[in-house]
């Protein structure tokens, strides 16, 4: 394997890791601990 092949593989793993982290943080910000959407909750349920 040449240096560029190894660099390409590292870049693919880094891209996949960063993409997974972005998607995970997006869903954590949209859903509460019980799996319900935060923006779909009623106002009195948000205060709990």
Backbone as JSON Lines, residues from 0, in Angstrom:
{"i":0,"aa":"X","n":[0.84,-1.19,0.0],"ca":[0.0,0.0,0.0],"c":[0.88,1.25,0.0]}
{"i":1,"aa":"X","n":[0.48,2.17,-0.81],"ca":[1.25,3.41,-0.85],"c":[0.76,4.37,0.24]}
{"i":2,"aa":"X","n":[1.5,5.42,0.42],"ca":[1.14,6.44,1.41],"c":[-0.22,7.04,1.1]}
{"i":3,"aa":"X","n":[-0.52,7.27,-0.15],"ca":[-1.78,7.92,-0.54],"c":[-2.98,7.0,-0.29]}
{"i":4,"aa":"X","n":[-2.79,5.7,-0.43],"ca":[-3.86,4.76,-0.12],"c":[-4.19,4.79,1.37]}
{"i":5,"aa":"X","n":[-3.16,4.82,2.2],"ca":[-3.37,4.88,3.64],"c":[-4.02,6.2,4.03]}
{"i":6,"aa":"X","n":[-3.56,7.28,3.45],"ca":[-4.16,8.59,3.72],"c":[-5.63,8.62,3.3]}
{"i":7,"aa":"X","n":[-5.97,8.0,2.2],"ca":[-7.34,7.94,1.7],"c":[-8.22,7.16,2.68]}
{"i":8,"aa":"X","n":[-7.74,6.04,3.19],"ca":[-8.5,5.24,4.15],"c":[-8.7,6.0,5.44]}
{"i":9,"aa":"X","n":[-7.67,6.68,5.92],"ca":[-7.79,7.49,7.13],"c":[-8.81,8.61,6.93]}
{"i":10,"aa":"X","n":[-8.79,9.23,5.77],"ca":[-9.74,10.31,5.48],"c":[-11.17,9.79,5.45]}
{"i":11,"aa":"X","n":[-11.39,8.6,4.92],"ca":[-12.74,8.02,4.9],"c":[-13.23,7.74,6.32]}
{"i":12,"aa":"X","n":[-12.38,7.16,7.16],"ca":[-12.78,6.9,8.55],"c":[-13.05,8.2,9.3]}
{"i":13,"aa":"X","n":[-12.23,9.2,9.09],"ca":[-12.43,10.49,9.74],"c":[-13.74,11.13,9.29]}
{"i":14,"aa":"X","n":[-14.04,11.07,8.01],"ca":[-15.29,11.61,7.48],"c":[-16.49,10.88,8.08]}
{"i":15,"aa":"X","n":[-16.42,9.56,8.17],"ca":[-17.53,8.78,8.73],"c":[-17.71,9.1,10.21]}
{"i":16,"aa":"X","n":[-16.64,9.23,10.96],"ca":[-16.7,9.54,12.38],"c":[-17.32,10.92,12.61]}
{"i":17,"aa":"X","n":[-16.87,11.91,11.85],"ca":[-17.42,13.26,12.0],"c":[-18.88,13.32,11.59]}
{"i":18,"aa":"X","n":[-19.24,12.63,10.52],"ca":[-20.63,12.62,10.08],"c":[-21.52,11.98,11.14]}
{"i":19,"aa":"X","n":[-21.08,10.86,11.7],"ca":[-21.85,10.2,12.76],"c":[-22.01,11.12,13.96]}
{"i":20,"aa":"X","n":[-20.97,11.84,14.33],"ca":[-21.05,12.77,15.46],"c":[-22.01,13.91,15.21]}
{"i":21,"aa":"X","n":[-22.02,14.44,14.02],"ca":[-22.93,15.53,13.67],"c":[-24.38,15.06,13.71]}
{"i":22,"aa":"X","n":[-24.65,13.9,13.12],"ca":[-26.01,13.37,13.11],"c":[-26.47,13.04,14.53]}
{"i":23,"aa":"X","n":[-25.6,12.45,15.34],"ca":[-25.96,12.11,16.72],"c":[-26.28,13.36,17.53]}
{"i":24,"aa":"X","n":[-25.48,14.41,17.41],"ca":[-25.75,15.63,18.17],"c":[-27.02,16.33,17.68]}
{"i":25,"aa":"X","n":[-27.31,16.22,16.38],"ca":[-28.54,16.8,15.84],"c":[-29.75,16.12,16.45]}
{"i":26,"aa":"X","n":[-29.76,14.79,16.5],"ca":[-30.9,14.08,17.05],"c":[-31.0,14.25,18.56]}
{"i":27,"aa":"X","n":[-29.88,14.37,19.25],"ca":[-29.93,14.62,20.7],"c":[-30.55,15.97,20.99]}
{"i":28,"aa":"X","n":[-30.34,16.96,20.11],"ca":[-30.92,18.27,20.35],"c":[-32.39,18.33,19.98]}
{"i":29,"aa":"X","n":[-32.88,17.4,19.17],"ca":[-34.28,17.4,18.73],"c":[-35.19,16.53,19.58]}
{"i":30,"aa":"X","n":[-34.63,15.56,20.31],"ca":[-35.44,14.62,21.07],"c":[-35.05,14.67,22.55]}
{"i":31,"aa":"X","n":[-36.04,14.42,23.43],"ca":[-35.74,14.36,24.86],"c":[-35.29,12.94,25.24]}
{"i":32,"aa":"X","n":[-35.11,12.71,26.54],"ca":[-34.59,11.42,26.99],"c":[-35.55,10.26,26.74]}
{"i":33,"aa":"X","n":[-36.84,10.57,26.61],"ca":[-37.84,9.52,26.39],"c":[-38.12,9.28,24.9]}
{"i":34,"aa":"X","n":[-37.43,9.98,24.03],"ca":[-37.58,9.77,22.6],"c":[-38.67,10.6,21.95]}
{"i":35,"aa":"X","n":[-39.22,11.56,22.69],"ca":[-40.25,12.43,22.12],"c":[-39.61,13.68,21.54]}
{"i":36,"aa":"X","n":[-40.21,14.19,20.47],"ca":[-39.67,15.41,19.86],"c":[-39.91,16.59,20.78]}
{"i":37,"aa":"X","n":[-38.89,17.39,20.99],"ca":[-38.98,18.52,21.91],"c":[-39.92,19.59,21.35]}
{"i":38,"aa":"X","n":[-39.87,19.85,20.05],"ca":[-40.7,20.91,19.49],"c":[-42.16,20.51,19.33]}
{"i":39,"aa":"X","n":[-42.51,19.24,19.57],"ca":[-43.89,18.79,19.47],"c":[-44.58,18.68,20.82]}
{"i":40,"aa":"X","n":[-43.85,18.91,21.92],"ca":[-44.43,18.81,23.25],"c":[-45.3,20.02,23.54]}
{"i":41,"aa":"X","n":[-46.3,19.81,24.38],"ca":[-47.12,20.91,24.83],"c":[-46.33,21.78,25.8]}
{"i":42,"aa":"X","n":[-46.75,23.0,26.0],"ca":[-46.01,23.95,26.85],"c":[-45.9,23.47,28.3]}
{"i":43,"aa":"X","n":[-46.98,22.89,28.84],"ca":[-46.91,22.45,30.24],"c":[-46.01,21.24,30.4]}
{"i":44,"aa":"X","n":[-45.84,20.43,29.36],"ca":[-44.95,19.29,29.45],"c":[-43.48,19.71,29.4]}
{"i":45,"aa":"X","n":[-43.2,20.83,28.75],"ca":[-41.82,21.33,28.68],"c":[-41.33,21.81,30.05]}
{"i":46,"aa":"X","n":[-42.26,22.32,30.86],"ca":[-41.89,22.87,32.17],"c":[-41.52,21.82,33.17]}
{"i":47,"aa":"X","n":[-41.87,20.57,32.94],"ca":[-41.59,19.49,33.9],"c":[-40.11,19.22,34.03]}
